[in-house]
mmCIF file of C-alpha atoms in Angstrom:
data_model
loop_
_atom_site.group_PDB
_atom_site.id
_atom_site.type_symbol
_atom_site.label_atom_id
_atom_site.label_comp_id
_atom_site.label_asym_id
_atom_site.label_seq_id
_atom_site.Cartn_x
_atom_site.Cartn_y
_atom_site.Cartn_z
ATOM 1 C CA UNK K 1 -9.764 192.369 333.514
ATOM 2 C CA UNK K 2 -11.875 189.264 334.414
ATOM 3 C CA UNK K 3 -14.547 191.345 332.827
ATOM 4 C CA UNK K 4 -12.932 192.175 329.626
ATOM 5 C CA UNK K 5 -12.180 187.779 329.234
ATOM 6 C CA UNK K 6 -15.781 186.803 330.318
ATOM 7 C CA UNK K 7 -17.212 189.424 327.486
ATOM 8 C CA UNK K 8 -14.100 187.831 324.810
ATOM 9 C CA UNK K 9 -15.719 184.258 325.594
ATOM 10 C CA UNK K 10 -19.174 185.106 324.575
ATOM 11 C CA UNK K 11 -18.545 186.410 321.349
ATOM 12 C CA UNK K 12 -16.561 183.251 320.557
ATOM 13 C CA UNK K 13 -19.544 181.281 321.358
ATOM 14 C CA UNK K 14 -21.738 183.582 319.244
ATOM 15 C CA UNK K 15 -19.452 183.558 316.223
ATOM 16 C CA UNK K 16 -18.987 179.478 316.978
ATOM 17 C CA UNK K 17 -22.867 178.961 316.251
ATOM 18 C CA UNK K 18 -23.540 181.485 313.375
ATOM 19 C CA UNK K 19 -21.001 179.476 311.171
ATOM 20 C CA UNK K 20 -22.549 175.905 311.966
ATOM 21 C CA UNK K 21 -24.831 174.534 308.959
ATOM 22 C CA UNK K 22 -28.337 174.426 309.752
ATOM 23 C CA UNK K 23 -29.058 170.899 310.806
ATOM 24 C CA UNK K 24 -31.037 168.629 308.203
ATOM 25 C CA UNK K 25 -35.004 168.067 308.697
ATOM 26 C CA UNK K 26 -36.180 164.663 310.081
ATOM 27 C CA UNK K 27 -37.077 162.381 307.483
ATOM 28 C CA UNK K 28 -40.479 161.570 307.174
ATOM 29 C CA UNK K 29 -41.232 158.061 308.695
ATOM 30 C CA UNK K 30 -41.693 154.697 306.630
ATOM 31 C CA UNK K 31 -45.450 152.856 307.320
ATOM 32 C CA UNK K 32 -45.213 149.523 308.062
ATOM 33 C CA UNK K 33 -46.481 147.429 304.590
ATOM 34 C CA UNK K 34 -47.602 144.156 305.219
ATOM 35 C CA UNK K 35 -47.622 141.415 302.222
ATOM 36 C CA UNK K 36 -51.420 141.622 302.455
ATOM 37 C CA UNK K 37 -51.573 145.162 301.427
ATOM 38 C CA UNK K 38 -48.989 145.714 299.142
ATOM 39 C CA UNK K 39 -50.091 145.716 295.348
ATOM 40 C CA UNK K 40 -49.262 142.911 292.910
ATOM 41 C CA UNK K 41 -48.683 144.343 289.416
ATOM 42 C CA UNK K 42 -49.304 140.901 286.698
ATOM 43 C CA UNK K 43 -48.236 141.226 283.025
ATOM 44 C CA UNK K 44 -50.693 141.697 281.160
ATOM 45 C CA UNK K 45 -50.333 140.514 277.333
ATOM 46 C CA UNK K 46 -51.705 143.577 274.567
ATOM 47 C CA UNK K 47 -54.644 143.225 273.277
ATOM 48 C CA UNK K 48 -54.921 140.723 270.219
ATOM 49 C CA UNK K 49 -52.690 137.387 272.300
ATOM 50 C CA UNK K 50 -49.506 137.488 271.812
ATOM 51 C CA UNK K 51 -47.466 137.359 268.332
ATOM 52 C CA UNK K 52 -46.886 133.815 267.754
ATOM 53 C CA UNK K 53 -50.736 133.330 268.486
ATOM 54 C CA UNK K 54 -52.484 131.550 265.082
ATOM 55 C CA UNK K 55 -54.894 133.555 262.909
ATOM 56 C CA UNK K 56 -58.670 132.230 263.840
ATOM 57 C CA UNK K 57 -60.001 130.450 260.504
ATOM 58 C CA UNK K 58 -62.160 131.707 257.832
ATOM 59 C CA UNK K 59 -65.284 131.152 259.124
ATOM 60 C CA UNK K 60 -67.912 128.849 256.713
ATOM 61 C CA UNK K 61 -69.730 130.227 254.120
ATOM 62 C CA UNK K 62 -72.756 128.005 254.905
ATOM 63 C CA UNK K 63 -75.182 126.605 258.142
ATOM 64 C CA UNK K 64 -77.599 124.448 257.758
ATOM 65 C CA UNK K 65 -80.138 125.002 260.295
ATOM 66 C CA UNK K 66 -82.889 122.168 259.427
ATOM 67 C CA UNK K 67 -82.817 119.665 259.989
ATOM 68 C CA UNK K 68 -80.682 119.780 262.857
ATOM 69 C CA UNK K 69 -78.156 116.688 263.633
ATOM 70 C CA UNK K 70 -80.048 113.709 264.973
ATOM 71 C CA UNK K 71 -83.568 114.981 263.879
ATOM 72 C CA UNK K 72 -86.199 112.749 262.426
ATOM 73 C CA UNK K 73 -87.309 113.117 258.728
ATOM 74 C CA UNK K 74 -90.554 112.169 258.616
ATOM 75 C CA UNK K 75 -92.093 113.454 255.670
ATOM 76 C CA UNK K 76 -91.480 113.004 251.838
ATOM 77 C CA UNK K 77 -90.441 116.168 250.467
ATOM 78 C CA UNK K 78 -88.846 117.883 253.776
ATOM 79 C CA UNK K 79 -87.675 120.887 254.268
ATOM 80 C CA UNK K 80 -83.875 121.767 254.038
ATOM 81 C CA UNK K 81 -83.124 125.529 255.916
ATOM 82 C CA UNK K 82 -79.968 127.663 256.392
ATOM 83 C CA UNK K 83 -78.357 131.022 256.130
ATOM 84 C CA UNK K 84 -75.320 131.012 253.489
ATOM 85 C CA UNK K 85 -73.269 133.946 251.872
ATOM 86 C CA UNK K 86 -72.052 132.728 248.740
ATOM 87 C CA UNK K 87 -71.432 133.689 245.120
ATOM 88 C CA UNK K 88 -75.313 135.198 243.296
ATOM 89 C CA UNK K 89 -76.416 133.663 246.826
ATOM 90 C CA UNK K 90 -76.636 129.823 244.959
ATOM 91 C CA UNK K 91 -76.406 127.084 247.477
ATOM 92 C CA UNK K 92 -76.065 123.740 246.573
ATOM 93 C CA UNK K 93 -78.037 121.007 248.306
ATOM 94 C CA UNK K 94 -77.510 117.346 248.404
ATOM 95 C CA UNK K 95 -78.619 114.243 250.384
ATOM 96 C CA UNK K 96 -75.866 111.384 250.864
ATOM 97 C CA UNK K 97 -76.993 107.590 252.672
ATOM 98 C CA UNK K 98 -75.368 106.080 255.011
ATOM 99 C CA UNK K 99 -72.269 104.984 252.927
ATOM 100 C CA UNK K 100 -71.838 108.419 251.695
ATOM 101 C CA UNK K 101 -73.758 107.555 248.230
ATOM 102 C CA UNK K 102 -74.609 110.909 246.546
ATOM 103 C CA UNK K 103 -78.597 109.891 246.150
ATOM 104 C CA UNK K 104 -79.879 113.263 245.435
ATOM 105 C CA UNK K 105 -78.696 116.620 244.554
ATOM 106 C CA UNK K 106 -80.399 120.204 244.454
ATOM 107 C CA UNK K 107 -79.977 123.629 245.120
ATOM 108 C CA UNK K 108 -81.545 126.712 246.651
ATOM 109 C CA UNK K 109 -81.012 130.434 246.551
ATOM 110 C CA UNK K 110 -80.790 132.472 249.650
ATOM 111 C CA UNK K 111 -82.888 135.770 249.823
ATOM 112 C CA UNK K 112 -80.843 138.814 250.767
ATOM 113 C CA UNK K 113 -78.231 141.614 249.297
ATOM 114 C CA UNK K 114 -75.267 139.454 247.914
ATOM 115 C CA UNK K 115 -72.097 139.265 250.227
ATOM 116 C CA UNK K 116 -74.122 138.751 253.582
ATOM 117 C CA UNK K 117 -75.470 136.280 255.395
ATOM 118 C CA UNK K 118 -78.749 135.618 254.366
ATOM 119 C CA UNK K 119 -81.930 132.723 254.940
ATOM 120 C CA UNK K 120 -82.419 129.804 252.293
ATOM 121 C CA UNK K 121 -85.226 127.141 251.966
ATOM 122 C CA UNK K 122 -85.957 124.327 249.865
ATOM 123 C CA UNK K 123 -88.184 121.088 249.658
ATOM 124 C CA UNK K 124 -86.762 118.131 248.601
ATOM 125 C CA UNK K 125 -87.774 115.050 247.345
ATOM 126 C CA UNK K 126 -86.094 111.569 248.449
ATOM 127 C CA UNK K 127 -86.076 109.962 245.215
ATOM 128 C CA UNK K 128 -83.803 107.104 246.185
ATOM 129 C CA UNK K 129 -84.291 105.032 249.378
ATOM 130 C CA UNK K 130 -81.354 105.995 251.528
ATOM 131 C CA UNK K 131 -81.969 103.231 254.566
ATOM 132 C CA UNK K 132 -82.384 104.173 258.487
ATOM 133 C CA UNK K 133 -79.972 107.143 258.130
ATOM 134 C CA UNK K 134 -79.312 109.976 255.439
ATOM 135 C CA UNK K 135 -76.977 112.929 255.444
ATOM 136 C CA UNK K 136 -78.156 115.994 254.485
ATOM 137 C CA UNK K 137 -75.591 118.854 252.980
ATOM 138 C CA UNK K 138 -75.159 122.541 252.085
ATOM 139 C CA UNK K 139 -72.313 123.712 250.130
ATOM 140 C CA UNK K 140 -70.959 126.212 248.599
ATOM 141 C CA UNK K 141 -69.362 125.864 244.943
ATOM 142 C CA UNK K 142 -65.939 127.655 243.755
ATOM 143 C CA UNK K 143 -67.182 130.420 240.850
ATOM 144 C CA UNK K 144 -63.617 129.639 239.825
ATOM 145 C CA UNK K 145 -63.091 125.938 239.478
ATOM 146 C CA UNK K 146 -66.734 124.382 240.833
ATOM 147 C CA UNK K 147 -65.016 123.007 244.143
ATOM 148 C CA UNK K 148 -66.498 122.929 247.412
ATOM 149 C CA UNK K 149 -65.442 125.696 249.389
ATOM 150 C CA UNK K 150 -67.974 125.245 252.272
ATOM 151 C CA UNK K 151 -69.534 122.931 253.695
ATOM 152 C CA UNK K 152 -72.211 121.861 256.903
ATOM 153 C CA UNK K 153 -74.037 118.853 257.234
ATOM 154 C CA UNK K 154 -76.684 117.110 259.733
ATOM 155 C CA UNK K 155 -76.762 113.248 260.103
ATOM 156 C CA UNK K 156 -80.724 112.353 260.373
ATOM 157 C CA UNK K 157 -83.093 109.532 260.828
ATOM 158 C CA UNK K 158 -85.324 108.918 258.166
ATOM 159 C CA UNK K 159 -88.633 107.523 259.919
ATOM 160 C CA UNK K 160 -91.198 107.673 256.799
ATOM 161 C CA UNK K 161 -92.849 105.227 256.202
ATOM 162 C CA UNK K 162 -92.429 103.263 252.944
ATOM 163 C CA UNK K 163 -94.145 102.919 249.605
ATOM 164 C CA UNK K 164 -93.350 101.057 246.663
ATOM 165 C CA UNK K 165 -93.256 102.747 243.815
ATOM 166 C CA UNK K 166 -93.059 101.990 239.609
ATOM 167 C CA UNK K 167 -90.915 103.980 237.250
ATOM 168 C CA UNK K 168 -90.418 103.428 234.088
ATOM 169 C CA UNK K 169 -86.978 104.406 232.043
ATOM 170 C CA UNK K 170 -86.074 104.148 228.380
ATOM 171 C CA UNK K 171 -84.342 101.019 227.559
ATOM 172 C CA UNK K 172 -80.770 101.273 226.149
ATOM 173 C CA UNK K 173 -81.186 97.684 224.884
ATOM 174 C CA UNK K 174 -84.261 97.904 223.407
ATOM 175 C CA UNK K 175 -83.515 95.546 219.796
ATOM 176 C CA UNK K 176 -86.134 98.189 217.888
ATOM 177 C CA UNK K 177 -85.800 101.852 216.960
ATOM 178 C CA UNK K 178 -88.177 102.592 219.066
ATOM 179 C CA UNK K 179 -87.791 105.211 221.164
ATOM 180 C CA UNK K 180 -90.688 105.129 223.001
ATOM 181 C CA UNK K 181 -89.908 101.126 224.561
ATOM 182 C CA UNK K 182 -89.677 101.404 228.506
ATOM 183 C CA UNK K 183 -88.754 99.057 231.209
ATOM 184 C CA UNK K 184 -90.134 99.247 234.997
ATOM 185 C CA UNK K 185 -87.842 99.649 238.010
ATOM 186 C CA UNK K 186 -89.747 99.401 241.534
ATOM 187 C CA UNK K 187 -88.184 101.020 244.133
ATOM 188 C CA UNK K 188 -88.613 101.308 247.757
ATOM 189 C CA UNK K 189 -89.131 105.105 249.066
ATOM 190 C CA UNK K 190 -90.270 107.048 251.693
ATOM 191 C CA UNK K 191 -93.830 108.128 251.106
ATOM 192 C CA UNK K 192 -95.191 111.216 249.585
ATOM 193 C CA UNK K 193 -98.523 112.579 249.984
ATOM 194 C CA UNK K 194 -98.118 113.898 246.471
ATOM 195 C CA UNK K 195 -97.364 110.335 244.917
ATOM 196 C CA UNK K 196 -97.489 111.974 241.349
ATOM 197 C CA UNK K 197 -94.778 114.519 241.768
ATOM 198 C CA UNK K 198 -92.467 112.382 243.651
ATOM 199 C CA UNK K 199 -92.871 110.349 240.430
ATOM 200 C CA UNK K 200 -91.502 112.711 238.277
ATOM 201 C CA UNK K 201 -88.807 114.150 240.648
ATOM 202 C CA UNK K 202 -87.591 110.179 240.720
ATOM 203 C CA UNK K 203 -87.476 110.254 236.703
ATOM 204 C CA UNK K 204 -85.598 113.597 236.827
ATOM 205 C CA UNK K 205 -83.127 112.592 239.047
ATOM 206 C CA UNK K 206 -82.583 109.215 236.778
ATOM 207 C CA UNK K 207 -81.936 105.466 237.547
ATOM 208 C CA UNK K 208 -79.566 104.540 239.980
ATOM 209 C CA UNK K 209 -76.168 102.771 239.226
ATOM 210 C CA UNK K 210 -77.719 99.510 240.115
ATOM 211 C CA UNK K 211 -80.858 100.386 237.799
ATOM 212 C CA UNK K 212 -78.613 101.473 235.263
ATOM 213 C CA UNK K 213 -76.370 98.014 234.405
ATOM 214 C CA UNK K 214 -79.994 96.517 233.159
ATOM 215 C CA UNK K 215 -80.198 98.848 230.383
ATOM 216 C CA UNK K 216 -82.310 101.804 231.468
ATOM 217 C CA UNK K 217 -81.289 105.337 231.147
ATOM 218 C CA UNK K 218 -82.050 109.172 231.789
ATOM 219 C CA UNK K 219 -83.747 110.885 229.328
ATOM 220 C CA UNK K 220 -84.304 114.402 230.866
ATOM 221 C CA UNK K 221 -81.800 117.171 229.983
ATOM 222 C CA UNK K 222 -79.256 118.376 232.981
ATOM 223 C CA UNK K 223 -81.833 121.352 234.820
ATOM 224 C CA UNK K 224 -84.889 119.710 234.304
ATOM 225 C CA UNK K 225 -87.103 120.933 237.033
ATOM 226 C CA UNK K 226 -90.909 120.265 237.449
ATOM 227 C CA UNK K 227 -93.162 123.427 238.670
ATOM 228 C CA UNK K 228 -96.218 121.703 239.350
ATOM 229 C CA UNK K 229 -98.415 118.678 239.628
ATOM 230 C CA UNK K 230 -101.991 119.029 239.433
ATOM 231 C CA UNK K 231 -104.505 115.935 239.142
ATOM 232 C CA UNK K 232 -108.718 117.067 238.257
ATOM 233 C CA UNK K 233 -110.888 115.259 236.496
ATOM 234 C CA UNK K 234 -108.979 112.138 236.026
ATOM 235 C CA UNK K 235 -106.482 114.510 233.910
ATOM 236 C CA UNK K 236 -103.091 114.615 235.681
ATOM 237 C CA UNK K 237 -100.719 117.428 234.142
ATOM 238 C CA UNK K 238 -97.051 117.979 234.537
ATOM 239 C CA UNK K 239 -95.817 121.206 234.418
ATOM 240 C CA UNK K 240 -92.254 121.501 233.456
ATOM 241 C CA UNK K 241 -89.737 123.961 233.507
ATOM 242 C CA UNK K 242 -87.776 125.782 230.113
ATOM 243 C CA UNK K 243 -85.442 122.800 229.504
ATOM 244 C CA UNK K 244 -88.500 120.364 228.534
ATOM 245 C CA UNK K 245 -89.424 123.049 225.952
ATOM 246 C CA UNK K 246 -86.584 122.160 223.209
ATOM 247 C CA UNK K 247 -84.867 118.242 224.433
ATOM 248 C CA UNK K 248 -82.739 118.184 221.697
ATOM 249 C CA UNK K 249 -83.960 115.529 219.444
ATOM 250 C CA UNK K 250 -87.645 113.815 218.524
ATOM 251 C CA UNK K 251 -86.295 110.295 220.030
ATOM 252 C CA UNK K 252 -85.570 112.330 223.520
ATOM 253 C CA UNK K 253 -88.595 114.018 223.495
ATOM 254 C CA UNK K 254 -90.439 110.752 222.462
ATOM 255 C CA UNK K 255 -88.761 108.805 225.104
ATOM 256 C CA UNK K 256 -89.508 111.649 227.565
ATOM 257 C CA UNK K 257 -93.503 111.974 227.143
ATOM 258 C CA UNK K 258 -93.221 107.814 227.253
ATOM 259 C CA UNK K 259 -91.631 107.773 230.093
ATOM 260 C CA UNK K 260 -93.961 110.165 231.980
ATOM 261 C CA UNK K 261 -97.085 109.026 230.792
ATOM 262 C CA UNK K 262 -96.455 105.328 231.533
ATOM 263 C CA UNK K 263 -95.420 105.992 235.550
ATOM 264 C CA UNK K 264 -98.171 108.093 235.907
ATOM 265 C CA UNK K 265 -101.041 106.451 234.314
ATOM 266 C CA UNK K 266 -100.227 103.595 236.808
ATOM 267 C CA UNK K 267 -101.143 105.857 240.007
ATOM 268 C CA UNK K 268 -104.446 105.644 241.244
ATOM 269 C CA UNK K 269 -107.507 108.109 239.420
ATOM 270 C CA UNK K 270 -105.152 109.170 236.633
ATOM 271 C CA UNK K 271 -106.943 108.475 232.926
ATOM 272 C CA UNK K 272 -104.686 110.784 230.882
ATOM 273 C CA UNK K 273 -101.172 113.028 231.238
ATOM 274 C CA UNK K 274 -101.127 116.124 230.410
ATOM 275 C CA UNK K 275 -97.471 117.624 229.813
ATOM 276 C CA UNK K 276 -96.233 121.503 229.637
ATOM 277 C CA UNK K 277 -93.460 123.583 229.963
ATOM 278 C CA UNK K 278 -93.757 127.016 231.452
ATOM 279 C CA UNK K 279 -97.596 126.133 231.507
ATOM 280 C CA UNK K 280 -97.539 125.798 227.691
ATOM 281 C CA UNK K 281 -98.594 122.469 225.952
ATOM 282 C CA UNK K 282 -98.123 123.443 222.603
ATOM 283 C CA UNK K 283 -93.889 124.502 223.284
ATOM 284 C CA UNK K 284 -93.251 120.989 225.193
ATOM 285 C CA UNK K 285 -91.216 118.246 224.049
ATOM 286 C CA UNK K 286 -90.061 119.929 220.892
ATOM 287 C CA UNK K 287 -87.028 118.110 219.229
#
């Protein structure tokens, strides 16, 4: 009997543990993370700023490279240098004194396939004193409408040294029909080692305003350009572009060639002037 309870007992402890759930694993144990060594994730904006963030601005069309701001211009013509990417590559040049006085105006045409940037160069001529300082400007011109759509400058010192110098204009007030009457203007400008052309390049680019209320006028056509200036043998001759070939009218052209051959008969070893146009003698100065 005390047999048949202690073998009853087992079994109840048998059946007791088959029908218990198996217990859970341990889970795995948490490291200790100090501040130090835990990772910091920052926002980071996308690439390109964010949204709101202006467009940059249209960069220039134009850089003048020479002369660079504060540099001294000591010769008479200088050199004016860039790169530029404008319309059939045209750049236009000028030269403004210290009150912002348009004294001289030009243009050069940059070498290179149209629509990049690409190098310019130009001499020019200071045909109109412009005092202790001078600004010197590249721009580029609308196609559309001629307005400036670009534009660098340079602020320079103009160290030449001066030389007086005698021009002589057509004079508006002349009482005669003659157009060959002339009146001398002396003017104060940075000297030239080629006293002849900077002459000529002063009569192309015309009296000044001041010049201009004593009766004296321009008689070049708009694009007159010289190509050369060549003194031998006491014979001085003045090589002009295609606008001197037809002026448009025998008092223009006779005011021209009087203009021209009284300035330069006054510079030193000159006996006679000589002018052409596209090298040709006989094609100059027609009405």
């Amino acid at each position: 009997m005390r047999l048949l309870i202690l073998v009853t007992f087992i079994a109840a402890l048998a059946t007791s543990a088959c029908s218990r759930p198996p217990s859970s694993p341990p889970a795995p144990a948490t490291p200790d993370v100090t501040p130090e060594a835990a990772t910091v994730v920052e926002d980071v904006p996308p690439p390109g700023g964010p949204a709101d963030e202006p467009a940059p601005p249209v960069p220039s069309n134009v850089a003048l490279d020479q002369p660079g701001p504060g540099s001294e211009v000591t010769t008479n013509p200088f050199v004016v240098a860039g790169r530029a990417r404008t319309f059939e590559n045209h750049v236009g040049l000028r030269l403004e004194d210290g009150t912002g006085r348009v004294i001289r105006e030009g243009y050069a045409t940059a070498r290179g396939e149209i629509g990049l940037f690409n190098p310019f160069s130009q001499e020019m001529f200071i045909t109109v004193d412009p005092g202790d300082t001078m600004k010197v400007v590249a721009l580029e011109y609308s196609a559309q409408d001629g307005s400036i759509r670009s534009r660098d400058e340079s602020l320079v010192r103009v160290t030449a040294p001066r030389k007086t110098v005698s021009l002589h204009f057509p004079n508006l007030r002349s009482d005669t029909d003659d157009c060959s009457q002339v009146e001398p203007v002396v003017r104060n400008l940075p000297a030239s080692l080629s006293a002849a052309r900077l002459a000529v390049e002063a009569l192309i680019a015309g009296p000044t305003q001041a010049e201009q209320v004593v009766g004296v006028s321009n008689p070049f056509p708009k694009g007159s350009e010289v190509r050369s200036v060549n003194l031998r043998n006491g014979v001085l001759t003045v090589d002009f572009n295609e606008r001197l070939q037809n002026v448009g009218g025998s008092c223009r052209a006779i005011a021209i060639r009087a203009a021209v051959e009284r300035t330069l008969r006054e510079l030193e070893g000159v006996d006679r002037v000589v002018i052409t146009a596209m090298g040709s003698e006989a094609t100059a100065l027609q009405p």
